[in-house]
XYZ file of C-alpha atoms in Angstrom:
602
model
C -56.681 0.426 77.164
C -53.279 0.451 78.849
C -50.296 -2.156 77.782
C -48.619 -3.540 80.531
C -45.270 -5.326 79.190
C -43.430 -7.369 82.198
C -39.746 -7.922 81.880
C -38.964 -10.142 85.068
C -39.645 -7.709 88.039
C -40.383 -4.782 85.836
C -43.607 -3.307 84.775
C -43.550 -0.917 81.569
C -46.160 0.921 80.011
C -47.128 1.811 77.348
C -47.891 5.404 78.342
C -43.830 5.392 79.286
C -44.877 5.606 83.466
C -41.945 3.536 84.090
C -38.412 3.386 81.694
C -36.175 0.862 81.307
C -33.510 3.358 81.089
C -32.839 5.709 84.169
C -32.545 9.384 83.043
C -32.117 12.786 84.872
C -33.636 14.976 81.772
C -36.376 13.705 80.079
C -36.632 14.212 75.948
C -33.479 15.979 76.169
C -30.327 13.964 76.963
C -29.828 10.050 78.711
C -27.890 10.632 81.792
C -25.935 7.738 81.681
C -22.539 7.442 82.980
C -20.614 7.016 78.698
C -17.278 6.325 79.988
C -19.157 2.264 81.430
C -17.450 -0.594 79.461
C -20.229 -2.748 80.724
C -22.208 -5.230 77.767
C -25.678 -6.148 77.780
C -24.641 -9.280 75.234
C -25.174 -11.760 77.164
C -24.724 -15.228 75.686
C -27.285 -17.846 76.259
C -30.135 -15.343 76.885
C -32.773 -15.428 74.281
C -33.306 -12.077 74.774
C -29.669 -11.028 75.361
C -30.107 -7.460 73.251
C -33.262 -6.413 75.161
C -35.436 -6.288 72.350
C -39.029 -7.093 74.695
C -38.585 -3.776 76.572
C -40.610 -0.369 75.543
C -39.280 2.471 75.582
C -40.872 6.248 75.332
C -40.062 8.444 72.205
C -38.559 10.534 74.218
C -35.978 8.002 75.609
C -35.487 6.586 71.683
C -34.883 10.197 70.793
C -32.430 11.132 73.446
C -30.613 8.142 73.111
C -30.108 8.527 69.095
C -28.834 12.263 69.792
C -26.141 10.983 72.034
C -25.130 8.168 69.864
C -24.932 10.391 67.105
C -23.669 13.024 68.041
C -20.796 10.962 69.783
C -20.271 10.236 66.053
C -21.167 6.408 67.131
C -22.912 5.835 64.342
C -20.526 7.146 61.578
C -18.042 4.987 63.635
C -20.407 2.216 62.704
C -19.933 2.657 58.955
C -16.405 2.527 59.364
C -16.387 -0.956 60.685
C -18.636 -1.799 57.718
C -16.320 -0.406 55.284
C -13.253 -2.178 56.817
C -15.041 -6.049 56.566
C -14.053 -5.942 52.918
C -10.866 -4.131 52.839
C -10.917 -0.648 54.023
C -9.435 1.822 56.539
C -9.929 5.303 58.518
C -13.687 5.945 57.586
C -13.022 5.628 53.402
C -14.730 3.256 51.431
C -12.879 0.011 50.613
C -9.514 1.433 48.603
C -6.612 -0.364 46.988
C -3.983 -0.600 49.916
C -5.998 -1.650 52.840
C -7.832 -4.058 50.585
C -4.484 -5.716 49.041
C -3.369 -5.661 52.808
C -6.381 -7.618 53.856
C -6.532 -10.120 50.747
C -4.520 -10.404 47.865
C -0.621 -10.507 49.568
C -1.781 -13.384 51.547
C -5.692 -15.435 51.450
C -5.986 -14.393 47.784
C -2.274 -16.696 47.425
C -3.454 -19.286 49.829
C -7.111 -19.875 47.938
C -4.784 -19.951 44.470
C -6.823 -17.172 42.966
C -3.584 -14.925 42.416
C 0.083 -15.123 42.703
C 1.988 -11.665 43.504
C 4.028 -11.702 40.509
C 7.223 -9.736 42.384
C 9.061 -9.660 45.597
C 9.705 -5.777 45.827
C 7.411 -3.218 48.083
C 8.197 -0.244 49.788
C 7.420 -1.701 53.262
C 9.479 -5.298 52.522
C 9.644 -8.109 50.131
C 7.339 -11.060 49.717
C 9.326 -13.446 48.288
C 6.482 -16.590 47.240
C 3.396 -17.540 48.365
C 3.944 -18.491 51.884
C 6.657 -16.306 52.513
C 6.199 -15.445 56.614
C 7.228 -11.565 56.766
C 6.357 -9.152 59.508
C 5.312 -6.902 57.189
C 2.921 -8.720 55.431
C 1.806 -11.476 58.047
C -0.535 -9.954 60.310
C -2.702 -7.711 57.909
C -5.938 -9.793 57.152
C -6.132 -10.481 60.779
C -6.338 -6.463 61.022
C -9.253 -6.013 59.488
C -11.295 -7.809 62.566
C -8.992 -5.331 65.193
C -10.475 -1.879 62.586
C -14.094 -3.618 62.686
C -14.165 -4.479 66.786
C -12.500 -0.823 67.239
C -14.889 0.931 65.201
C -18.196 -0.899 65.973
C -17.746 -2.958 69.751
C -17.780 0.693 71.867
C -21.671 0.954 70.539
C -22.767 -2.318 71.886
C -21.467 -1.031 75.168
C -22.901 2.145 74.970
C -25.785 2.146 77.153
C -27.668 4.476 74.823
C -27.653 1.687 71.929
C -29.767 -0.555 74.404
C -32.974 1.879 73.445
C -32.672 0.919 69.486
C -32.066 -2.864 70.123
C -32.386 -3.391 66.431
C -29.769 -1.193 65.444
C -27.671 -2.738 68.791
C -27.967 -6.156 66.860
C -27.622 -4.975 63.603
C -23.837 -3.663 64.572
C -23.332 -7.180 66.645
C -24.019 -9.184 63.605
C -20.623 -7.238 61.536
C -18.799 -8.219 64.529
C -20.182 -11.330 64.795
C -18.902 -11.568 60.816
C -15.692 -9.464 61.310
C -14.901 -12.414 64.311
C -15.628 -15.588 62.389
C -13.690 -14.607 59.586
C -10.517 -13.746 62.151
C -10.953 -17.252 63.901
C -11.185 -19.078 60.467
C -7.734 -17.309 58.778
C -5.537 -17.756 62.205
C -7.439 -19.674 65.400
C -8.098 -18.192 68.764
C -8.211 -14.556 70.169
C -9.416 -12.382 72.929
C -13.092 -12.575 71.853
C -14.987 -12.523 74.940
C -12.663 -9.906 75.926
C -13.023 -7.838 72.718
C -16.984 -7.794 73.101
C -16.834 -6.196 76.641
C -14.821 -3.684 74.848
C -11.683 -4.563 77.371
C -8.453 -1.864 76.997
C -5.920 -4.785 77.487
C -7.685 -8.211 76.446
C -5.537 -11.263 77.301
C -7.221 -14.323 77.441
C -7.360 -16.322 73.985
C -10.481 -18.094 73.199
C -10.779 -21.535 71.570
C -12.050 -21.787 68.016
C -14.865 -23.605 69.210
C -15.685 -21.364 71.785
C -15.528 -18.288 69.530
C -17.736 -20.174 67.177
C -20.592 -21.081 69.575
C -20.319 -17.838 71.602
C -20.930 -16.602 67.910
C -23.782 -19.023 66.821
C -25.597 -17.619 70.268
C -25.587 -13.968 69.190
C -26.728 -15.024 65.525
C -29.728 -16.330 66.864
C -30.172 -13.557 69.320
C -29.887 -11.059 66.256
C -32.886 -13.216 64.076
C -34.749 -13.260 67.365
C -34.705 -9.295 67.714
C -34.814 -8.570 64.088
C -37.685 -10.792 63.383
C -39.779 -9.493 66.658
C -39.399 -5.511 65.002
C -40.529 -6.968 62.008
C -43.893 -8.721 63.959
C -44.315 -5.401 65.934
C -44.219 -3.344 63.147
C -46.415 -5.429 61.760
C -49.320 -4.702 64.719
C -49.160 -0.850 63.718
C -49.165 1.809 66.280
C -50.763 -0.472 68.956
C -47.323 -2.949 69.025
C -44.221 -2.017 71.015
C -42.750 -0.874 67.680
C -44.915 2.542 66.635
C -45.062 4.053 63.257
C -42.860 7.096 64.841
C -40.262 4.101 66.239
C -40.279 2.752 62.492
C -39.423 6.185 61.050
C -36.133 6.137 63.113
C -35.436 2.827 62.567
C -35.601 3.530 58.878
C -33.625 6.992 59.326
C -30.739 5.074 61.196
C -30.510 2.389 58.274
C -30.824 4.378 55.211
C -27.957 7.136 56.615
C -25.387 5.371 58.254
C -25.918 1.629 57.139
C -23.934 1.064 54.003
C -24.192 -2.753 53.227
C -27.813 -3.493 52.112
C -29.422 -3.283 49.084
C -32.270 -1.526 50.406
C -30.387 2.076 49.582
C -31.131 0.985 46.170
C -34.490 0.329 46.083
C -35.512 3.061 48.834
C -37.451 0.657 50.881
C -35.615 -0.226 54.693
C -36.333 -3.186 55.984
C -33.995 -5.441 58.323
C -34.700 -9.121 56.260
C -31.493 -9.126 54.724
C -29.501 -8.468 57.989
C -31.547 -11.557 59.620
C -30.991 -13.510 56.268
C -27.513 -12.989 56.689
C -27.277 -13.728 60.365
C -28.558 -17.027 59.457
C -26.415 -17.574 56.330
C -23.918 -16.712 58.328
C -25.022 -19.530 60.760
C -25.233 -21.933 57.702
C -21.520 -21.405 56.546
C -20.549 -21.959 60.111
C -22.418 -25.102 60.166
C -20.394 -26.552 57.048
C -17.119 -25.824 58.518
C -17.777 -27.702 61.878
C -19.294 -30.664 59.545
C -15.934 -33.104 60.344
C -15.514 -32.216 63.776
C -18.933 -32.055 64.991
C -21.306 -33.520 62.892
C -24.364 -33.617 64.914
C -23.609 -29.927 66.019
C -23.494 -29.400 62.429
C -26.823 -30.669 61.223
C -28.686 -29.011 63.934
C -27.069 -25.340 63.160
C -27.817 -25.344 59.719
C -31.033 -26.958 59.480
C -32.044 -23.741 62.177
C -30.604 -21.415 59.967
C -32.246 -22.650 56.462
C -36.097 -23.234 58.721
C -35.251 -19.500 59.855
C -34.402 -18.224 56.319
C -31.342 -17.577 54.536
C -30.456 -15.361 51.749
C -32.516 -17.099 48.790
C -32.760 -13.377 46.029
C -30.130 -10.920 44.488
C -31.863 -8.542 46.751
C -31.924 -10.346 50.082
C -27.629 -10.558 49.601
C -25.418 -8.076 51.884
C -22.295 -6.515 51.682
C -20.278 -3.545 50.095
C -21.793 -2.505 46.922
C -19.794 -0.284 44.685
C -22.681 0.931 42.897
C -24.226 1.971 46.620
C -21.244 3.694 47.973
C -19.534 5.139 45.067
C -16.362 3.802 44.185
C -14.525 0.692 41.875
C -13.579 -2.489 43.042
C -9.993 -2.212 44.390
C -8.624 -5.210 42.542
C -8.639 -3.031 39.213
C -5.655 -0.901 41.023
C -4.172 -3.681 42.513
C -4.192 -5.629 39.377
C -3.722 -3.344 36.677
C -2.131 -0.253 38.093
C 0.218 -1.242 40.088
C 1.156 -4.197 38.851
C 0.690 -6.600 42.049
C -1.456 -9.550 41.258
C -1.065 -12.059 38.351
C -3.721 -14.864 37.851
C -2.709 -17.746 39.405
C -2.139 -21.273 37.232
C -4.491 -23.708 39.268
C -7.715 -20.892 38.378
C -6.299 -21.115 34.621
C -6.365 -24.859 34.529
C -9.613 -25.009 36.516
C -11.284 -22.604 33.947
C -10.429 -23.872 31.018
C -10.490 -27.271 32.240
C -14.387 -26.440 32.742
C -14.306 -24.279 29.500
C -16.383 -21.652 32.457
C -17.236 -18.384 30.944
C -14.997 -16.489 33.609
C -11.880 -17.222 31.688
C -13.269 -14.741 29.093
C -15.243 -12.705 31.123
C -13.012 -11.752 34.359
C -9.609 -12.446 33.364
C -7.539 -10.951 30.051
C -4.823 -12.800 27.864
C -0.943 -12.166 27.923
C -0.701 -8.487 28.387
C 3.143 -8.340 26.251
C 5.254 -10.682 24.576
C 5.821 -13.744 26.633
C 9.284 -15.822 25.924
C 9.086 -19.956 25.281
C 12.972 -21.403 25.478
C 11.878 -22.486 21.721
C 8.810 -19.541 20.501
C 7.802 -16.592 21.499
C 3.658 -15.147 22.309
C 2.364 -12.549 20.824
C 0.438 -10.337 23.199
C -3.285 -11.572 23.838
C -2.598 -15.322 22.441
C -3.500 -16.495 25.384
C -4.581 -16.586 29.433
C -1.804 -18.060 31.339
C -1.120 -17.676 34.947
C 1.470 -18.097 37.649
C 1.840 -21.320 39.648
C 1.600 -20.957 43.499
C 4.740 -20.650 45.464
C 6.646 -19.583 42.535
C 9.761 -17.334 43.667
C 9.188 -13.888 41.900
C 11.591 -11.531 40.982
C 11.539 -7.801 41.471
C 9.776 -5.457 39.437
C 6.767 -4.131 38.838
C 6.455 -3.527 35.021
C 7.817 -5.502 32.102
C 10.086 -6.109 30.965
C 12.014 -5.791 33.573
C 9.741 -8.548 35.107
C 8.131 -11.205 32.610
C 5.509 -12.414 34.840
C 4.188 -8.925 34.237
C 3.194 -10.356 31.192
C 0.905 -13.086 32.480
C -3.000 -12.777 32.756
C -5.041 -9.765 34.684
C -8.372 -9.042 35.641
C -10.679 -7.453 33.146
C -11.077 -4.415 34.570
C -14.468 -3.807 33.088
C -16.247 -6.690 34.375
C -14.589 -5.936 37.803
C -15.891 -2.372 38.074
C -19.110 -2.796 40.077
C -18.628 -6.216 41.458
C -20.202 -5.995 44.750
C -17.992 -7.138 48.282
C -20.322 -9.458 49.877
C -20.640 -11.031 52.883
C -22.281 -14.421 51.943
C -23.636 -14.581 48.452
C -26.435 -16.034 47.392
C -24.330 -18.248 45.561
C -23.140 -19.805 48.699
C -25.813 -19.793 50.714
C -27.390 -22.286 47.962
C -24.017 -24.092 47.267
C -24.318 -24.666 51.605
C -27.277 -25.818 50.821
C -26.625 -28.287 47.728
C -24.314 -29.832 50.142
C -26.532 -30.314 53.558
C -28.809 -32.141 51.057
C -26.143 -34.173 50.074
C -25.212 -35.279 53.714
C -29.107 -36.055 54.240
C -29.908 -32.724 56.301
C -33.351 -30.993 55.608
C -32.394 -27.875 53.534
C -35.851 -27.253 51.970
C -35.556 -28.733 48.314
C -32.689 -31.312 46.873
C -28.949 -30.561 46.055
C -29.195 -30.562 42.001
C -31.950 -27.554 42.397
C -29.465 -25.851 44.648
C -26.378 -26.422 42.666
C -27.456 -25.386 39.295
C -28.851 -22.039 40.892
C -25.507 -21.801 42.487
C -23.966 -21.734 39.478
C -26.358 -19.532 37.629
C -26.423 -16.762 40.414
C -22.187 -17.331 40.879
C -21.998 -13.802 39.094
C -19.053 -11.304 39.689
C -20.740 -8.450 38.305
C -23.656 -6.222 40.444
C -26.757 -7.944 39.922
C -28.830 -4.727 38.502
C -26.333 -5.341 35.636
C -26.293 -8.790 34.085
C -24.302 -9.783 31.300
C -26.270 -11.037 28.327
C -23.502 -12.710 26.428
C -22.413 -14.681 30.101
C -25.432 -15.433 30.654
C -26.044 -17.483 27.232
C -22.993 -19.476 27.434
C -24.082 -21.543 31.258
C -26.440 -23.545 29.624
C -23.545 -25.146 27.124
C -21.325 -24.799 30.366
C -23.667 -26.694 32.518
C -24.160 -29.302 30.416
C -20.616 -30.337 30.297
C -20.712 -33.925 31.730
C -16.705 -34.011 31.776
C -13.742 -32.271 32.051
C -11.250 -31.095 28.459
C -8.064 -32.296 29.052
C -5.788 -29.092 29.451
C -1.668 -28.617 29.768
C -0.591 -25.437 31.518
C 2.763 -24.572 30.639
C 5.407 -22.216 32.631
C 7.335 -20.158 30.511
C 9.108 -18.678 33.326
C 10.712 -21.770 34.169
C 11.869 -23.153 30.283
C 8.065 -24.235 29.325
C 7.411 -27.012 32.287
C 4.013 -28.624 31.041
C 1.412 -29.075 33.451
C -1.616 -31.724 33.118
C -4.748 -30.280 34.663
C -6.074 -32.091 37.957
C -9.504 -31.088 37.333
C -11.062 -34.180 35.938
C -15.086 -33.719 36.825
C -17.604 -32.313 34.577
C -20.448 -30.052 35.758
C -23.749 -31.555 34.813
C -25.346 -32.449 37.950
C -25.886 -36.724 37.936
C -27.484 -37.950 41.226
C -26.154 -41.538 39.897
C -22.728 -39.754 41.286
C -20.524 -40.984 44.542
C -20.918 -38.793 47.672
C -17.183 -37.707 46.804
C -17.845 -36.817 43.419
C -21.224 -34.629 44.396
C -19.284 -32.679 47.198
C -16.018 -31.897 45.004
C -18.688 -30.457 42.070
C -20.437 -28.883 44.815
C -16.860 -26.859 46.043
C -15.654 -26.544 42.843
C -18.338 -24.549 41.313
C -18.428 -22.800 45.105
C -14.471 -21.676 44.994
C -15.691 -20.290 41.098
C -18.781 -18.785 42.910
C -16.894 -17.636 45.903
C -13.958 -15.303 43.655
C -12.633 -13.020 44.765
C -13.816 -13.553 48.325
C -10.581 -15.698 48.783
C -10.951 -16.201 52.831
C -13.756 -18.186 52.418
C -12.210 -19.888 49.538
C -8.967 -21.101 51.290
C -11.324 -22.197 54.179
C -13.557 -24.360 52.181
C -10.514 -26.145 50.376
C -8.636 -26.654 53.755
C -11.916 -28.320 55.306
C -12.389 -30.333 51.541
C -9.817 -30.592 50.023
C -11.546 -29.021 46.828
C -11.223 -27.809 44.213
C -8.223 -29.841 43.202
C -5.012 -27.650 42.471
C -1.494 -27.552 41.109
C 0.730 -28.323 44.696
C 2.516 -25.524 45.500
C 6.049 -24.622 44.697
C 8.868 -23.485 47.539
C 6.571 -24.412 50.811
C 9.640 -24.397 52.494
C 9.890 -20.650 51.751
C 7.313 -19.885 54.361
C 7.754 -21.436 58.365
C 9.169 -24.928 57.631
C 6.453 -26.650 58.790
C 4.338 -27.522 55.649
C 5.864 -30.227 53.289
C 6.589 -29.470 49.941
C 3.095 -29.286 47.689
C 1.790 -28.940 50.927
C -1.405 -26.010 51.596
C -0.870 -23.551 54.706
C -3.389 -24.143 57.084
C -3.576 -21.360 59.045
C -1.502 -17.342 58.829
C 0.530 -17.762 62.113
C 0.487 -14.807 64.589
C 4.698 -14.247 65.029
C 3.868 -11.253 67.535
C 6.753 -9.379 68.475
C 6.041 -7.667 71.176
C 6.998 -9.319 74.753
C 3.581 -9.012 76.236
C 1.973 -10.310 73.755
C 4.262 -13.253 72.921
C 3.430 -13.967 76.933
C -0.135 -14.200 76.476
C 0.275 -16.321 73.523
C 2.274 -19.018 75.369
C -0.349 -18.533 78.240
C -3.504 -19.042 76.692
C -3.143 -18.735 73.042
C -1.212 -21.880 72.066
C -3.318 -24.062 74.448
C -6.615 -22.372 72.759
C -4.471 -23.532 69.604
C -3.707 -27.003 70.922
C -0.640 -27.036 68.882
C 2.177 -24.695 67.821
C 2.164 -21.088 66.104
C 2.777 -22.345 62.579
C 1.494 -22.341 59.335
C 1.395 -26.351 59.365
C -1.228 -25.969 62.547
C -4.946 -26.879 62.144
C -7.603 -25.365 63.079
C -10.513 -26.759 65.326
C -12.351 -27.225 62.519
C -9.717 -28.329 60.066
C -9.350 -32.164 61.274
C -7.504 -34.841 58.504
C -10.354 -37.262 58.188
C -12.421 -38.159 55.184
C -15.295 -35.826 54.042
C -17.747 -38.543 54.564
C-alpha cells in the first residue's frame, strides 16, 4: 500500500512521484541555484528544519554528493573544532585555544592569572587589562564557528538530511549563546541568513529566545528520526536513509562519543540541545523567573544529558591530540594558578589540589624564608600587575603552581557536562521546579561525575578520597600568602562545607550548589565567569588593579562583560546604532548583561 505524507498543499509519496526538492537530473546532481543565501530556519515553526517531508534516495544521494563534495561537510568539522579553541580545520591547538580562554574568561572565572605582561603581539598587563590585541579573541571563536558551519544551513541541499541540517544548527545555536553570554548583543538573525554585511545587533533576550526556538526545533527533528527509524523500512526514515545518516556522523562529526563505541545514534545531540536549554534557563532565573521555570522543566521532561556517554564535546582521546592547556601552562610559560582556586581547594581539602594542579615549580622568596621547590601549591591573586618574562628567574611568579600535565592529557572539551546538567538540576529543585528527583541526589552526583579526566579512564586513588571529601560538613580555615608582594596573608572566604544538609538556608544550598559547579565546570571558564556574575558564587579573593582595565568597575570589583572597542568606523556606527541600545547601557566592562540584574538570588 502507498504512503501518502501531506505537508500543507503538498502530496509526497512514498514511491518518490512527487519531491520536495525541484531537480533537473535525477540520482545524479540537485539543480539548485548554490550561490541562494536563503534559510529554511524559521523561528516559531515546529517544524522549521523540514524534518516531516520524504524524500527519494536518489534526492538524499544527490544532495550528500554536492554537500560533500563542496567540502560542506569538512567545513562542518571545522566549526566543531573551533567551539573549544581551535582554528583553520586543526584540532583544538595551544594558540587559538589560549586566544579563546585563558588571556581573558580563564582570568575573569579566577581559574588562572597570566603570570607576565610580555607577548609577541602586545602586553597584557593584569587581569582586566582592555588591549586590542587581546580583547576581541573569545568573541572570535563564534565568527570561525558561524563562518564554517551557517553556509550549510543555507544550502538548499542540507534541507534533504534534516537531521544532519539540525545537528550543525545546534553548534551554532551553542557557538551563539556562549558569544551573547561573554559580551551582549550581535548580528544574530543576520548571521543565520548567512548575510555578507550583517548590521543590526540583537538583544540578549532576543538572541536567547530566537535560540531556545531552534533547540526545540532540533529535539523535535532528532527525536522524530529516532521514531522513524524505529518503524523500519515502512517509516519515512528507511534502513538505506539510516546507513547515510550513520555515514555522515561517524566521518565528519567529531564531538560524540559514539566514535568510541561504534554505535551512531543522535541522543546525545538532542540531550545536549536540551541541556543546553537547561543552562539557559538558569541564567534567565533573576530576570525572568517564570520564563525560567517553564524552559527548564521542558528541557529535563525532554531529557538531558544524565551518563558519561550521553555528554558531548571535543574528546582528545577521539580526535587525537592533548589538551592545549599542557602547552599553555607548562611550555610556554603563560598561565599560573590563580589564588582564589588555591584557597577554594584547600579550603575544601578537594582532591583537585593534588590531582590537577602541581606545587612551587623553583625556589620561591618570603621577605623573611625562602621555599624549597614542591613545598607547596600557591597561586597568583587576580588583577595582580605581572612583570615580563616568561621563565624564572627572571620572573618569580614562574615559580607559582601549574597544571599537572598528566591528569590534563585526555581531559575531554565539553559542551555541557554531565556534571552541570545535574548541578542545573540540584538547583531547579532547590527553587521548587520539577527536575525529576531532589537536589541532594543531584548534587552529590555532581560532584562525583565533576571529573577532569576522560571518563574511559577513571582515577582510582581520586576516586577514594570524595567520600572523606563529601563528608566535610565545614570549611578548614586557610591563609594564602603573596610572596610577590612581601608575604601579604590572605584569610580564605570560603566558609561552607560540602555535606549536603536540607536543614540549610536557600542561600547556603545555592552557594554549595555553584561552588562545587565552578570545581565541576574547570577549565570551561566561560561558563564559570557566567555562573558567578549571575550568583555571586563561589566566593573569591576581590581583585587587585580593576582600574587597570576600562575604569568602570570599582576596585575588588568583577568585569561583567569583555567590551567590543571596535575600531573600525563602520562598525563603531553600527554599534552606536543598534548595538548599545540592544546593550541598554554603555560599551564597558562595568555593563550588565540582560541576564546579569543586581537583585538577590532568591
Amino acid at each position: 500500500m502507498k504512503k501518502i505524507f501531506f505537508l500543507g498543499a503538498l502530496a509526497v509519496t512514498a514511491l518518490g512521484v512527487q519531491s520536495c526538492l525541484d531537480y533537473d537530473d535525477p540520482g545524479t546532481e540537485l539543480g539548485i541555484d548554490q550561490t541562494t543565501t536563503e534559510t529554511t530556519v524559521h523561528h516559531g515553526n515546529p517544524d522549521s528544519l523540514g524534518y516531516r517531508r520524504f524524500f527519494t534516495q536518489e534526492e538524499v544521494m544527490a544532495g550528500m554528493n554536492t554537500l560533500e563534495q563542496g567540502s560542506y561537510f569538512g567545513q562542518s568539522i571545522t566549526g566543531q573544532y573551533c567551539l573549544r579553541g581551535a582554528k583553520n580545520g586543526q584540532v583544538p591547538q595551544a594558540h587559538a585555544y589560549q586566544r579563546q580562554y585563558s588571556l581573558g574568561p580563564d582570568a575573569y572565572a579566577q581559574y588562572f592569572v597570566v603570570p607576565h605582561k610580555d607577548f609577541m603581539y602586545g602586553t597584557l598587563t593584569s587581569t582586566y587589562n582592555v588591549s586590542r590585541e587581546f580583547n576581541g579573541d573569545p568573541l572570535g571563536s563564534y565568527t570561525m564557528v558561524k563562518n564554517a558551519i551557517v553556509p550549510i544551513l543555507n544550502h538548499p541541499a542540507i534541507d534533504s538530511i534534516p537531521e544532519i541540517k539540525a545537528i550543525n544548527l545546534l553548534y551554532v545555536s551553542l557557538a551563539a549563546q556562549e558569544k551573547a553570554d561573554l559580551s551582549g548583543p550581535f548580528t544574530y538573525r543576520e548571521d543565520l541568513l548567512n548575510s555578507e554585511d550583517p548590521a543590526e545587533y540583537n538583544s540578549v533576550e532576543e538572541i536567547y529566545t530566537d535560540i531556545v526556538e531552534d533547540l526545540d526545533s532540533i529535539v523535535a527533528c532528532l527525536k522524530f528520526y529516532e521514531e522513524e527509524v524505529a518503524k523500519g523500512d515502512e517509516g519515512m526514515r528507511p534502513s538505506w536513509y539510516k546507513a547515510i545518516i550513520d555515514n555522515i556522523l561517524f566521518t565528519y562529526h567529531q564531538t560524540s562519543r559514539d566514535l568510541l563505541t561504534g554505535v551512531a545514534s543522535v541522543e546525545s545531540y538532542w540531550r545536549l540541545a536540551n541541556s543546553i536549554k537547561l543552562r539557559m534557563a538558569m541564567h534567565i532565573v533573576k530576570v525572568n523567573p517564570a520564563l525560567a521555570k517553564k524552559w527548564a522543566e521542558e528541557a529535563v521532561a525532554s531529557g538531558v544529558v544524565e551518563s558519561a556517554d550521553m555528554q558531548q564535546g571535543v574528546y582528545p582521546m577521539v580526535s587525537g591530540f592533548s589538551h592545549p592547556l599542557i602547552d599553555i601552562a607548562n611550555s610556554w610559560g603563560d598561565l599560573r594558578m590563580c589564588a582564589s582556586f588555591e584557597s577554594l581547594l584547600k579550603s575544601l581539602n578537594h582532591p583537585y589540589l593534588q590531582y590537577v594542579f602541581m606545587p612551587n615549580g623553583n625556589e620561591v622568596q618570603f621577605p623573611d624564608s625562602v621555599m624549597a621547590p614542591g613545598t607547596r601549591h600557591i597561586g597568583i591573586r587576580a588583577g595582580q600587575m605581572v612583570p615580563e618574562g616568561q621563565t624564572y628567574p627572571l620572573n618569580p611568579l614562574q615559580a607559582y603552581s601549574t597544571i599537572n600535565k598528566e591528569n590534563f592529557q585526555f581531559a575531554p572539551l565539553y559542551f555541557v557536562s554531565w556534571a552541570e546538567v545535574d548541578f542545573l538540576r540540584a538547583e531547579g529543585a532547590i527553587r521548587g521546579w520539577n527536575m525529576g528527583g531532589t537536589a541532594e541526589e543531584f548534587y552529590n552526583r555532581g560532584i562525583k561525575n565533576g571529573y577532569l579526566g576522560d571518563p574511559m579512564m577513571p582515577d582510582a586513588d581520586y576516586e577514594a578520597a570524595l567520600p572523606a571529601y563529601m563528608a566535610q560538613t565545614e570549611a578548614t580555615p586557610y591563609v594564602s600568602y603573596d610572596p610577590y608582594n612581601g608575604g601579604e596573608p590572605w584569610k580564605s572566604v570560603t566558609t561552607i562545607g560540602v555535606k549536603w544538609n536540607d536543614g540549610d538556608s536557600q542561600e547556603t544550598k545555592l552557594e554549595k550548589i555553584i561552588t562545587q559547579k565552578y570545581i565541576a565546570l574547570f577549565p570551561l571558564s566561560t561558563e564559570a565567569w557566567a555562573e558567578m556574575r549571575r550568583t555571586g558564587y563561589p566566593k573569591v579573593f576581590p581583585v587587585l588593579n580593576a582600574d587597570d582595565g576600562d575604569g568602570s568597575i570599582e576596585q575588588g570589583g568583577m568585569i561583567r562583560r569583555i567590551p567590543w572597542k571596535a575600531t573600525d568606523p563602520i562598525a563603531k556606527e553600527r554599534i552606536k546604532a543598534s548595538g548599545l541600545p540592544a546593550l541598554g547601557g554603555p560599551d564597558l566592562q562595568s555593563t550588565r548583561l540582560w541576564w546579569d540584574v543586581d537583585v538577590p538570588n532568591f
